[in-house]
Short mmCIF file of C-alpha atoms in Angstrom, two decimals:
data_model
loop_
_atom_site.label_atom_id
_atom_site.label_comp_id
_atom_site.label_asym_id
_atom_site.label_seq_id
_atom_site.Cartn_x
_atom_site.Cartn_y
_atom_site.Cartn_z
CA MET A 1 85.38 16.18 71.16
CA LYS A 2 88.38 15.26 73.41
CA ASN A 3 86.17 13.15 75.69
CA PHE A 4 84.72 11.33 72.71
CA LYS A 5 88.22 10.60 71.36
CA PHE A 6 89.45 9.42 74.74
CA THR A 7 86.50 7.03 75.20
CA GLY A 8 87.05 5.67 71.72
CA LEU A 9 90.73 5.14 72.48
CA ILE A 10 90.05 3.24 75.71
CA PHE A 11 87.52 1.04 73.89
CA SER A 12 90.11 0.28 71.20
CA LEU A 13 92.78 -0.54 73.80
CA CYS A 14 90.46 -2.88 75.65
CA LEU A 15 89.79 -4.80 72.49
CA HIS A 16 93.51 -4.89 71.88
CA PHE A 17 94.19 -6.25 75.39
CA LEU A 18 91.50 -8.91 75.14
CA SER A 19 93.09 -10.21 71.96
CA CYS A 20 96.55 -10.47 73.55
CA GLN A 21 98.17 -13.45 75.31
CA LYS A 22 100.94 -11.57 77.19
CA LEU A 23 102.23 -8.15 78.11
CA THR A 24 105.79 -6.92 78.29
CA PHE A 25 106.76 -3.73 80.03
CA ASN A 26 110.04 -2.39 78.76
CA ASN A 27 109.86 -1.99 74.97
CA ALA A 28 108.17 1.08 73.51
CA GLY A 29 108.33 -0.58 70.11
CA ASP A 30 106.55 -3.70 71.31
CA SER A 31 102.79 -3.36 70.85
CA LEU A 32 102.33 -5.57 73.93
CA SER A 33 104.43 -3.37 76.24
CA VAL A 34 103.25 -0.74 78.72
CA ALA A 35 105.64 1.80 77.15
CA PHE A 36 104.00 1.31 73.79
CA LEU A 37 100.55 1.80 75.24
CA GLN A 38 101.59 4.97 77.05
CA THR A 39 103.10 6.40 73.88
CA VAL A 40 99.91 5.79 71.88
CA LEU A 41 97.77 7.24 74.63
CA PHE A 42 99.71 10.50 74.97
CA ARG A 43 99.98 11.01 71.21
CA ASP A 44 96.20 10.71 70.88
CA LEU A 45 95.53 13.12 73.71
CA ILE A 46 97.76 15.85 72.30
CA ARG A 47 96.63 15.46 68.65
CA PRO A 48 94.36 18.40 67.61
CA ALA A 49 90.71 17.42 67.26
CA SER A 50 89.43 17.38 63.68
CA VAL A 51 86.93 20.15 62.84
CA PRO A 52 84.10 19.25 60.44
CA VAL A 53 83.86 21.41 57.31
CA VAL A 54 80.60 23.38 57.34
CA PRO A 55 79.48 24.66 53.93
CA PRO A 56 78.76 28.39 53.78
CA VAL A 57 75.13 29.34 54.38
CA GLU A 58 73.53 31.02 51.38
CA VAL A 59 71.58 34.02 52.63
CA THR A 60 68.71 35.24 50.45
CA PRO A 61 68.44 39.02 50.61
CA THR A 62 65.19 40.21 52.19
CA GLU A 63 63.05 42.00 49.64
CA THR A 64 62.06 45.49 50.65
CA CYS A 65 59.24 47.61 49.34
CA ASP A 66 60.80 50.18 47.01
CA THR A 67 58.33 53.04 47.29
CA SER A 68 60.27 55.20 44.85
CA VAL A 69 59.19 53.08 41.86
CA LYS A 70 56.85 54.86 39.44
CA TRP A 71 55.72 53.82 35.98
CA SER A 72 52.73 53.88 33.63
CA LYS A 73 51.79 51.38 30.95
CA THR A 74 48.95 51.01 28.46
CA LEU A 75 47.67 47.58 27.48
CA GLY A 76 45.62 47.51 24.30
CA ASP A 77 44.23 50.32 22.18
CA ALA A 78 40.97 51.35 20.54
CA THR A 79 41.27 48.48 18.05
CA ASN A 80 42.84 45.68 20.08
CA SER A 81 41.14 46.08 23.43
CA VAL A 82 42.59 44.76 26.70
CA TYR A 83 40.37 44.81 29.76
CA VAL A 84 42.19 44.23 33.08
CA THR A 85 39.56 43.39 35.68
CA THR A 86 41.55 41.81 38.52
CA ILE A 87 44.87 42.68 40.18
CA LEU A 88 46.79 40.63 42.76
CA SER A 89 50.17 41.47 44.32
CA VAL A 90 52.47 38.46 44.75
CA SER A 91 55.58 40.07 46.26
CA VAL A 92 56.84 43.51 47.23
CA GLN A 93 57.34 44.03 43.53
CA ASP A 94 55.59 41.71 41.08
CA ILE A 95 51.92 41.79 40.12
CA ILE A 96 49.42 39.33 38.65
CA ILE A 97 46.66 40.69 36.43
CA ALA A 98 43.74 38.95 34.72
CA GLY A 99 41.03 40.01 32.30
CA SER A 100 40.11 39.77 28.64
CA THR A 101 42.03 40.74 25.52
CA ARG A 102 41.57 41.05 21.77
CA LYS A 103 45.29 41.72 21.51
CA ASN A 104 47.85 38.93 21.41
CA LEU A 105 50.00 39.79 24.44
CA GLY A 106 52.70 37.22 23.62
CA THR A 107 53.30 33.48 23.55
CA GLY A 108 51.30 31.70 26.23
CA LYS A 109 53.05 29.61 28.86
CA LYS A 110 50.56 26.76 28.33
CA PHE A 111 48.11 27.92 25.64
CA ASN A 112 48.35 30.67 23.04
CA PHE A 113 45.90 33.37 22.01
CA SER A 114 42.90 31.78 20.31
CA GLY A 115 41.10 33.16 17.25
CA THR A 116 41.65 36.39 15.31
CA GLU A 117 43.51 39.27 16.92
CA GLY A 118 41.35 42.37 17.04
CA THR A 119 38.14 40.33 16.92
CA THR A 120 38.24 37.32 19.25
CA GLN A 121 38.12 38.13 22.94
CA ASN A 122 40.27 35.81 25.13
CA TRP A 123 40.53 35.41 28.87
CA PHE A 124 44.12 35.82 30.06
CA ILE A 125 46.38 35.89 33.12
CA ALA A 126 49.77 37.66 33.18
CA LYS A 127 52.59 38.45 35.56
CA LEU A 128 54.02 41.97 35.39
CA ASN A 129 57.49 43.07 36.41
CA GLY A 130 56.85 45.52 39.21
CA LYS A 131 59.86 47.64 38.24
CA ASP A 132 58.59 48.71 34.82
CA GLY A 133 55.26 47.00 34.08
CA SER A 134 56.65 44.69 31.38
CA ILE A 135 54.92 41.33 30.91
CA VAL A 136 57.02 38.52 32.44
CA TRP A 137 54.69 35.75 31.26
CA VAL A 138 51.13 35.37 29.96
CA ASP A 139 48.69 32.51 29.49
CA TYR A 140 45.25 32.24 27.89
CA PHE A 141 42.00 30.39 28.64
CA GLY A 142 40.27 30.66 25.27
CA GLU A 143 37.40 32.79 24.06
CA THR A 144 35.07 34.58 26.47
CA MET A 145 31.42 33.60 26.66
CA LEU A 146 30.10 37.16 26.36
CA SER A 147 31.42 40.42 24.98
CA ILE A 148 32.22 43.28 27.31
CA ALA A 149 29.41 45.45 25.95
CA ALA A 150 26.81 42.69 26.33
CA ASN A 151 27.24 42.18 30.05
CA ALA A 152 27.39 44.75 32.81
CA GLU A 153 28.73 42.04 35.15
CA PHE A 154 31.71 41.36 32.89
CA PRO A 155 34.36 42.40 35.48
CA THR A 156 33.21 39.57 37.77
CA LEU A 157 33.64 36.76 35.23
CA ILE A 158 37.33 36.09 35.87
CA ARG A 159 38.76 36.04 39.38
CA LEU A 160 42.09 35.51 41.14
CA GLY A 161 43.01 34.02 44.51
CA LYS A 162 46.18 33.15 46.39
CA PHE A 163 47.17 29.82 47.96
CA SER A 164 49.15 29.63 51.21
CA ASN A 165 52.47 29.08 49.38
CA GLY A 166 51.93 32.16 47.20
CA GLU A 167 50.73 30.26 44.12
CA ILE A 168 47.81 31.66 42.15
CA GLY A 169 44.29 30.36 41.60
CA VAL A 170 42.31 31.67 38.63
CA PHE A 171 38.62 31.08 37.92
CA TRP A 172 36.68 32.04 34.79
CA GLU A 173 33.45 31.54 32.87
CA ALA A 174 34.51 29.05 30.18
CA LYS A 175 33.46 28.86 26.55
CA ASP A 176 36.44 27.01 25.05
CA ALA A 177 37.76 23.63 26.20
CA GLN A 178 41.52 23.31 26.69
CA SER A 179 43.26 19.95 26.65
CA GLY A 180 44.81 18.22 29.64
CA ALA A 181 42.08 19.13 32.14
CA LEU A 182 41.52 17.05 35.25
CA GLN A 183 37.86 17.09 34.25
CA ALA A 184 37.01 17.93 30.64
CA LYS A 185 34.56 20.64 29.61
CA ASN A 186 31.46 18.91 28.28
CA LEU A 187 28.55 21.24 28.95
CA THR A 188 27.50 24.70 27.78
CA TYR A 189 27.52 26.21 31.25
CA SER A 190 31.03 25.61 32.53
CA PHE A 191 33.55 27.41 34.66
CA GLY A 192 37.30 26.92 34.58
CA ALA A 193 39.69 26.68 37.52
CA ALA A 194 43.49 26.55 37.35
CA ARG A 195 46.54 26.81 39.60
CA TYR A 196 49.84 28.49 38.65
CA ASP A 197 53.20 28.87 40.29
CA LEU A 198 54.87 32.25 40.11
CA GLU A 199 56.97 31.21 37.10
CA GLY A 200 53.79 30.74 35.08
CA VAL A 201 53.72 26.94 35.18
CA ARG A 202 50.13 25.73 35.12
CA LYS A 203 49.99 23.03 37.80
CA TRP A 204 46.52 21.87 36.80
CA HIS A 205 43.24 23.04 35.33
CA THR A 206 39.74 21.64 35.43
CA TYR A 207 36.20 22.47 34.39
CA LEU A 208 33.21 22.82 36.67
CA ASN A 209 30.34 21.71 34.44
CA LEU A 210 26.94 23.00 35.46
CA SER A 211 24.19 20.57 34.51
CA THR A 212 21.47 23.21 34.65
CA ASN A 213 21.05 26.75 33.39
CA GLY A 214 22.89 29.24 35.54
CA GLY A 215 23.32 32.96 35.92
CA ASN A 216 26.51 34.76 34.96
CA ARG A 217 27.44 35.66 38.51
CA PHE A 218 29.88 33.48 40.38
CA SER A 219 32.46 34.01 43.09
CA SER A 220 35.32 32.13 44.70
CA ALA A 221 37.59 32.21 47.74
CA ILE A 222 40.56 30.12 48.91
CA ASP A 223 40.55 29.20 52.59
CA ALA A 224 43.43 28.75 55.06
CA SER A 225 43.68 25.03 54.18
CA ASP A 226 43.98 25.83 50.44
CA ASN A 227 40.51 24.51 49.63
CA ILE A 228 38.59 26.48 47.02
CA HIS A 229 35.04 27.63 47.78
CA PHE A 230 33.09 28.16 44.55
CA PHE A 231 29.66 29.83 44.37
CA VAL A 232 27.44 30.07 41.28
CA GLU A 233 23.83 31.07 40.66
CA VAL A 234 21.49 28.33 39.39
CA SER A 235 17.85 28.34 38.38
CA ALA A 236 17.06 24.62 38.84
CA ALA A 237 18.33 21.43 40.44
CA GLY A 238 21.17 19.50 38.83
CA GLY A 239 24.45 20.49 40.39
CA LEU A 240 28.06 20.39 39.23
CA GLU A 241 29.14 17.27 37.37
CA GLY A 242 31.98 15.17 38.80
CA PHE A 243 31.18 16.12 42.41
CA PRO A 244 29.27 13.91 44.81
CA ALA A 245 25.55 14.70 44.57
CA PRO A 246 24.41 17.86 46.41
CA THR A 247 23.78 17.22 50.08
CA ASN A 248 20.46 19.12 49.95
CA SER A 249 17.89 20.19 47.36
CA VAL A 250 16.70 23.44 45.81
CA SER A 251 13.63 25.10 47.28
CA GLY A 252 12.49 27.15 44.29
CA GLY A 253 13.59 30.29 42.48
CA GLN A 254 17.20 31.20 41.80
CA GLU A 255 19.54 29.57 44.30
CA ILE A 256 23.30 29.57 44.98
CA LEU A 257 25.18 26.34 44.31
CA TYR A 258 28.25 25.94 46.52
CA GLY A 259 31.11 23.62 45.55
CA LEU A 260 34.24 22.73 47.54
CA ILE A 261 37.45 21.89 45.64
CA THR A 262 40.89 20.88 46.93
CA GLY A 263 44.02 22.86 46.16
CA SER A 264 45.02 20.08 43.74
CA GLY A 265 41.74 20.25 41.81
CA GLY A 266 39.85 17.43 43.53
CA LEU A 267 36.05 17.77 43.63
CA LEU A 268 34.99 17.32 47.26
CA SER A 269 31.35 18.24 47.82
CA GLN A 270 28.48 20.54 46.83
CA LYS A 271 25.31 21.91 48.37
CA TYR A 272 22.70 24.62 47.77
CA ILE A 273 22.31 27.86 49.69
CA THR A 274 18.55 28.27 49.50
CA SER A 275 15.82 30.72 50.39
CA VAL A 276 12.10 31.18 49.91
CA LEU A 277 12.63 33.38 46.84
CA GLU A 278 15.70 34.37 44.76
CA ASP A 279 19.32 34.80 45.86
CA LYS A 280 22.10 36.58 43.99
CA ILE A 281 25.87 36.45 44.46
CA GLY A 282 27.77 39.63 45.22
CA ASP A 283 31.26 38.65 46.40
CA ALA A 284 33.13 36.17 48.60
CA VAL A 285 36.23 36.54 50.76
CA SER A 286 38.34 34.30 52.98
CA PHE A 287 38.95 35.81 56.42
CA GLY A 288 40.67 33.94 59.22
CA THR A 289 39.25 30.43 59.38
CA ALA A 290 35.93 31.44 57.81
CA ILE A 291 34.51 32.20 54.38
CA PHE A 292 32.14 35.16 54.01
CA LEU A 293 29.65 35.26 51.14
CA GLY A 294 27.88 38.50 50.38
CA GLY A 295 24.95 38.96 48.05
CA ASN A 296 21.31 39.89 47.70
CA ALA A 297 18.31 37.90 48.89
CA GLN A 298 14.61 38.48 48.32
CA ASP A 299 13.67 36.63 51.51
CA ASN A 300 15.23 34.77 54.42
CA LEU A 301 17.89 32.23 53.67
CA ASN A 302 16.50 28.90 54.85
CA GLY A 303 17.23 28.47 58.54
CA PHE A 304 18.15 32.12 59.18
CA THR A 305 15.57 34.80 59.89
CA GLY A 306 16.02 38.57 59.96
CA HIS A 307 15.33 39.66 56.36
CA PRO A 308 13.85 43.19 56.66
CA ALA A 309 11.17 42.79 53.94
CA THR A 310 9.98 39.22 53.57
CA GLY A 311 7.36 38.04 51.11
CA VAL A 312 7.56 40.92 48.63
CA GLY A 313 10.45 39.86 46.36
CA ILE A 314 12.73 42.87 46.92
CA ASN A 315 16.53 42.49 47.14
CA LYS A 316 18.18 43.15 50.47
CA ILE A 317 21.84 42.60 51.36
CA PHE A 318 22.91 39.41 53.11
CA ILE A 319 26.34 38.35 54.41
CA ALA A 320 26.72 34.70 55.42
CA LYS A 321 29.55 33.30 57.55
CA LEU A 322 30.60 29.77 56.56
CA ASP A 323 33.12 27.31 57.90
CA SER A 324 35.57 25.12 55.96
CA SER A 325 32.95 22.34 55.73
CA GLN A 326 30.38 24.55 53.95
CA ASN A 327 28.17 25.07 57.01
CA ILE A 328 26.54 28.47 57.58
CA SER A 329 26.90 29.64 61.19
CA SER A 330 25.19 33.03 60.93
CA VAL A 331 23.65 35.50 58.45
CA LEU A 332 23.42 39.29 58.59
CA TYR A 333 20.70 41.08 56.59
CA ARG A 334 20.91 44.78 55.75
CA GLY A 335 18.42 47.19 54.21
CA SER A 336 15.22 49.04 54.99
CA ALA A 337 11.85 47.46 55.67
CA SER A 338 10.48 49.07 52.52
CA GLY A 339 8.89 46.61 50.14
CA SER A 340 9.75 48.75 47.12
CA SER A 341 13.42 49.68 47.58
CA ASN A 342 16.33 47.42 46.59
CA THR A 343 19.58 47.27 48.56
CA GLU A 344 22.47 45.44 46.88
CA LEU A 345 26.01 44.38 47.85
CA ARG A 346 28.62 44.82 45.11
CA LYS A 347 32.06 44.25 46.67
CA LEU A 348 33.25 42.63 49.90
CA THR A 349 36.76 42.88 51.32
CA ALA A 350 38.67 42.48 54.59
CA ASP A 351 41.67 43.88 56.39
CA ALA A 352 43.42 42.27 59.35
CA THR A 353 40.51 42.70 61.76
CA ASP A 354 37.24 43.59 60.02
CA LEU A 355 35.10 43.28 56.91
CA TYR A 356 33.95 46.09 54.62
CA TYR A 357 31.50 46.16 51.76
CA VAL A 358 30.26 48.60 49.16
CA GLY A 359 26.80 48.47 47.67
CA ASN A 360 23.88 50.64 46.68
CA SER A 361 20.46 51.41 48.08
CA ASN A 362 17.29 53.20 46.97
CA ASP A 363 16.48 54.42 50.46
CA SER A 364 17.94 54.94 53.92
CA TYR A 365 18.20 52.54 56.83
CA GLY A 366 20.14 52.20 60.06
CA SER A 367 21.98 55.14 61.61
CA PRO A 368 24.27 56.36 58.83
CA ILE A 369 27.30 58.55 59.48
CA SER A 370 26.68 60.43 56.23
CA ALA A 371 23.00 60.73 55.40
CA TYR A 372 21.18 59.19 52.45
CA GLN A 373 20.73 61.76 49.64
CA ALA A 374 17.06 61.61 48.72
CA SER A 375 16.87 61.40 44.93
CA GLY A 376 17.18 57.68 44.27
CA LYS A 377 20.03 55.22 44.28
CA ASN A 378 23.02 55.96 46.57
CA PHE A 379 26.30 54.17 47.10
CA LEU A 380 26.76 52.80 50.61
CA TYR A 381 29.73 51.57 52.62
CA GLU A 382 29.58 49.53 55.80
CA LYS A 383 32.05 48.05 58.27
CA ILE A 384 31.19 44.83 60.13
CA SER A 385 33.05 42.58 62.54
CA SER A 386 33.99 38.96 61.88
CA ASN A 387 30.98 38.05 64.05
CA LEU A 388 28.74 39.97 61.60
CA THR A 389 28.10 42.85 63.97
CA PRO A 390 27.63 46.20 62.13
CA THR A 391 30.08 48.90 63.21
CA TRP A 392 29.11 51.84 61.01
CA LEU A 393 27.21 52.66 57.82
CA THR A 394 27.54 55.63 55.48
CA PHE A 395 25.87 56.72 52.22
CA LEU A 396 27.22 58.59 49.20
CA GLY A 397 24.76 60.02 46.72
CA ALA A 398 23.29 63.18 45.21
CA THR A 399 20.02 65.02 45.25
CA SER A 400 20.03 65.32 41.44
CA PHE A 401 21.05 61.89 40.07
CA ASN A 402 21.12 58.17 40.72
CA VAL A 403 24.53 56.58 41.05
CA THR A 404 25.58 54.80 37.87
CA ASP A 405 24.35 51.26 37.28
CA GLY A 406 26.48 48.58 35.63
CA LEU A 407 29.84 49.80 36.97
CA ARG A 408 31.84 47.84 39.52
CA THR A 409 32.79 50.14 42.36
CA ALA A 410 36.19 49.16 43.69
CA LEU A 411 36.75 49.28 47.44
CA LEU A 412 40.34 49.43 48.61
CA ALA A 413 41.14 48.01 52.04
CA PRO A 414 43.02 50.31 54.42
CA VAL A 415 46.57 51.07 53.34
CA ASP A 416 47.69 53.08 56.34
CA GLY A 417 45.76 51.48 59.17
CA THR A 418 43.31 54.34 59.52
CA SER A 419 41.55 54.77 56.16
CA PHE A 420 40.27 53.02 53.08
CA TYR A 421 39.74 54.37 49.58
CA ALA A 422 37.18 53.82 46.84
CA HIS A 423 37.08 54.94 43.20
CA LEU A 424 33.82 55.79 41.48
CA LEU A 425 32.18 58.23 39.05
CA SER A 426 29.89 61.19 39.68
CA GLY A 427 26.76 61.90 37.64
CA SER A 428 26.24 62.05 33.89
CA ASN A 429 24.48 65.42 34.37
CA PHE A 430 27.76 67.21 35.31
CA ALA A 431 26.69 67.21 38.99
CA ARG A 432 28.71 66.09 42.00
CA PHE A 433 27.74 64.12 45.08
CA THR A 434 26.01 66.17 47.78
CA GLY A 435 26.00 66.44 51.56
CA LEU A 436 29.78 66.14 51.94
CA GLY A 437 30.65 69.56 53.30
CA ALA A 438 34.34 70.28 53.86
CA ALA A 439 35.41 66.79 52.71
CA GLU A 440 34.83 67.76 49.06
CA SER A 441 37.75 69.07 46.97
CA GLY A 442 39.32 68.89 43.53
CA ASP A 443 39.10 70.83 40.28
CA GLY A 444 37.22 68.23 38.23
CA SER A 445 34.47 69.32 35.87
CA GLY A 446 32.16 67.81 33.28
CA PHE A 447 30.25 64.56 33.23
CA PHE A 448 31.21 61.36 35.08
CA GLN A 449 33.96 63.04 37.09
CA LYS A 450 36.49 60.59 38.50
CA THR A 451 35.97 60.57 42.25
CA LEU A 452 38.39 59.28 44.89
CA VAL A 453 36.78 58.76 48.27
CA LYS A 454 38.75 58.46 51.51
CA VAL A 455 36.81 57.02 54.46
CA ASN A 456 37.94 56.94 58.09
CA LYS A 457 38.25 53.28 59.01
CA ALA A 458 37.25 53.73 62.66
CA THR A 459 34.32 56.13 62.29
CA GLY A 460 33.00 55.83 58.73
CA ALA A 461 33.33 59.60 58.20
CA TYR A 462 34.36 60.91 54.79
CA GLU A 463 37.79 62.49 55.18
CA LYS A 464 38.21 63.45 51.54
CA VAL A 465 36.20 63.26 48.33
CA VAL A 466 38.46 64.43 45.51
CA TYR A 467 37.19 65.12 41.98
CA SER A 468 39.16 65.14 38.75
CA SER A 469 37.92 65.52 35.18
CA ASN A 470 37.19 62.55 33.01
CA PHE A 471 38.23 62.46 29.36
CA ALA A 472 36.45 64.67 26.83
CA SER A 473 33.40 62.99 25.31
CA PRO A 474 33.01 60.47 23.75
CA LYS A 475 36.05 58.94 25.53
CA ILE A 476 35.53 57.92 29.15
CA ALA A 477 37.39 56.22 31.98
CA SER A 478 34.60 54.06 33.37
CA PHE A 479 36.17 51.78 35.98
CA THR A 480 39.14 52.07 38.31
CA ASN A 481 40.75 49.37 40.42
CA THR A 482 43.51 50.20 42.90
CA LYS A 483 45.49 47.77 45.05
CA GLU A 484 48.32 48.01 47.56
CA ILE A 485 51.37 46.09 46.26
CA CYS A 486 53.26 46.44 49.53
CA SER A 487 53.34 48.93 52.36
CA GLY A 488 53.82 52.32 50.73
CA LYS A 489 53.29 51.35 47.06
CA MET A 490 50.11 51.18 44.97
CA ILE A 491 49.01 50.01 41.53
CA ARG A 492 46.09 51.67 39.75
CA MET A 493 44.17 50.42 36.72
CA ASP A 494 41.83 52.60 34.68
CA MET A 495 39.50 50.99 32.16
CA VAL A 496 39.21 53.46 29.28
CA VAL A 497 36.39 53.32 26.72
CA GLU A 498 37.52 55.06 23.54
CA ASP A 499 33.97 55.79 22.39
CA GLN A 500 30.89 55.51 24.59
CA ASN A 501 28.91 54.64 21.47
CA ASN A 502 31.14 51.58 20.98
CA SER A 503 31.81 50.38 24.52
CA ASP A 504 33.20 47.06 23.25
CA ARG A 505 36.52 48.81 22.50
CA ILE A 506 38.43 49.19 25.72
CA PHE A 507 42.02 49.51 26.86
CA SER A 508 43.64 49.55 30.28
CA GLU A 509 46.03 52.10 31.74
CA LEU A 510 48.21 50.78 34.58
CA SER A 511 50.35 52.88 36.87
CA VAL A 512 52.46 52.27 39.99
CA PHE A 513 53.01 55.09 42.46
CA PRO A 514 53.84 55.74 46.14
CA THR A 515 50.97 55.54 48.61
CA SER A 516 51.97 59.02 49.75
CA GLU A 517 50.43 60.40 46.55
CA LEU A 518 46.96 59.42 47.76
CA PRO A 519 45.12 62.29 49.46
#
């Protein structure tokens, strides 16, 4: 600072001298004298340098995961059902949920509840306060296409995803058209897509109009560049309206149509994932720079061999690895060579290093850690690498019953670095799963016992299988979804059917608890 001031002073003096005609040397009051110049120079050198005023820095406190928080909350009742199907944590505290409701949950941020409360079923998204479970904001997407009771795949018909800045993507099977869309809904078979910030502001929404008949199953994933990868089953050529035409054609049977959408709702491109026979969607997940699509194929996907039972029309699991430009780099097929036994993928997830999926199978294959239980359909879990190399496989079944069809089996990614958990139900004949040995525990009894499974992440061995009783008939808890909010804290959702004879009446029980309460 002193050097800068001194240089500036010399520059000023030089200008002063150049403008002068004479100098005198003996008068400190004369601006043309040496004494005057010396006085100015020494005063400037001894004057304190000015210090710029720096505004105080506002420090935002770092949020920490409060693992002491515990609460329980019921959404809906036997008359006004609320069905929470999807949970997404958005901070160390707050939670996003989505599902369907016959209950008006409050004024919508963009659109309100549509129809008659207690009768009309609406899709919804809501943010919950992680401290007590209260609804911070809610928004609605109009009436659902199908009722809960009419469709065993209902839990898959609304999905959530997260963009890189923490904003939320939501995707649903659309019946109603809402105003202000980037692309209007104009066909019967349409799917909605929307983006929200964490304050509940809807940034945009659009409709993906399917010009041909499609199945109910769809899936979505948001990649590292915030592009949305959208997959839907179709039974004929036609494609999604508003996109450029598909870059390839269908080859027959049920195919998977694959659309790519920008994070601002722009419609980029579409293509078909084809095979000799039928393909079905299971689940999709973004992992690293790739997208992984899991499902069921009756034959080889075109261009990728390895299906264990070609030419007979039996479902076997496939997992395809895709890049951000919709290109498939590799496909893994799983299942036995039997031409009479289906193997199906139901849920796909990832942790920091690997992929995991849960499915079911009617017979054994591979080298399972826990053996197939020979009575019929078993659950199965498998770990694979990001290069689609199988690491381990394990079965969970019983010698006296098939595992229950029509129920989504939630798989929870590892919460402690060494294990993952899954929630499911035992048999309707009061029996438990078999072949588990010392891993089995719990005092549950009766039909459809709630079963919490803990699997060793490294080995695939069952560490614990804990049973607890379901409700007394006819009431039943039929689906459980558990997520980690932050390290050390969980949220659990139980879908409760008040009367099995009227499975359209459902409510959801939500609870937050420390991870330490898991077995």
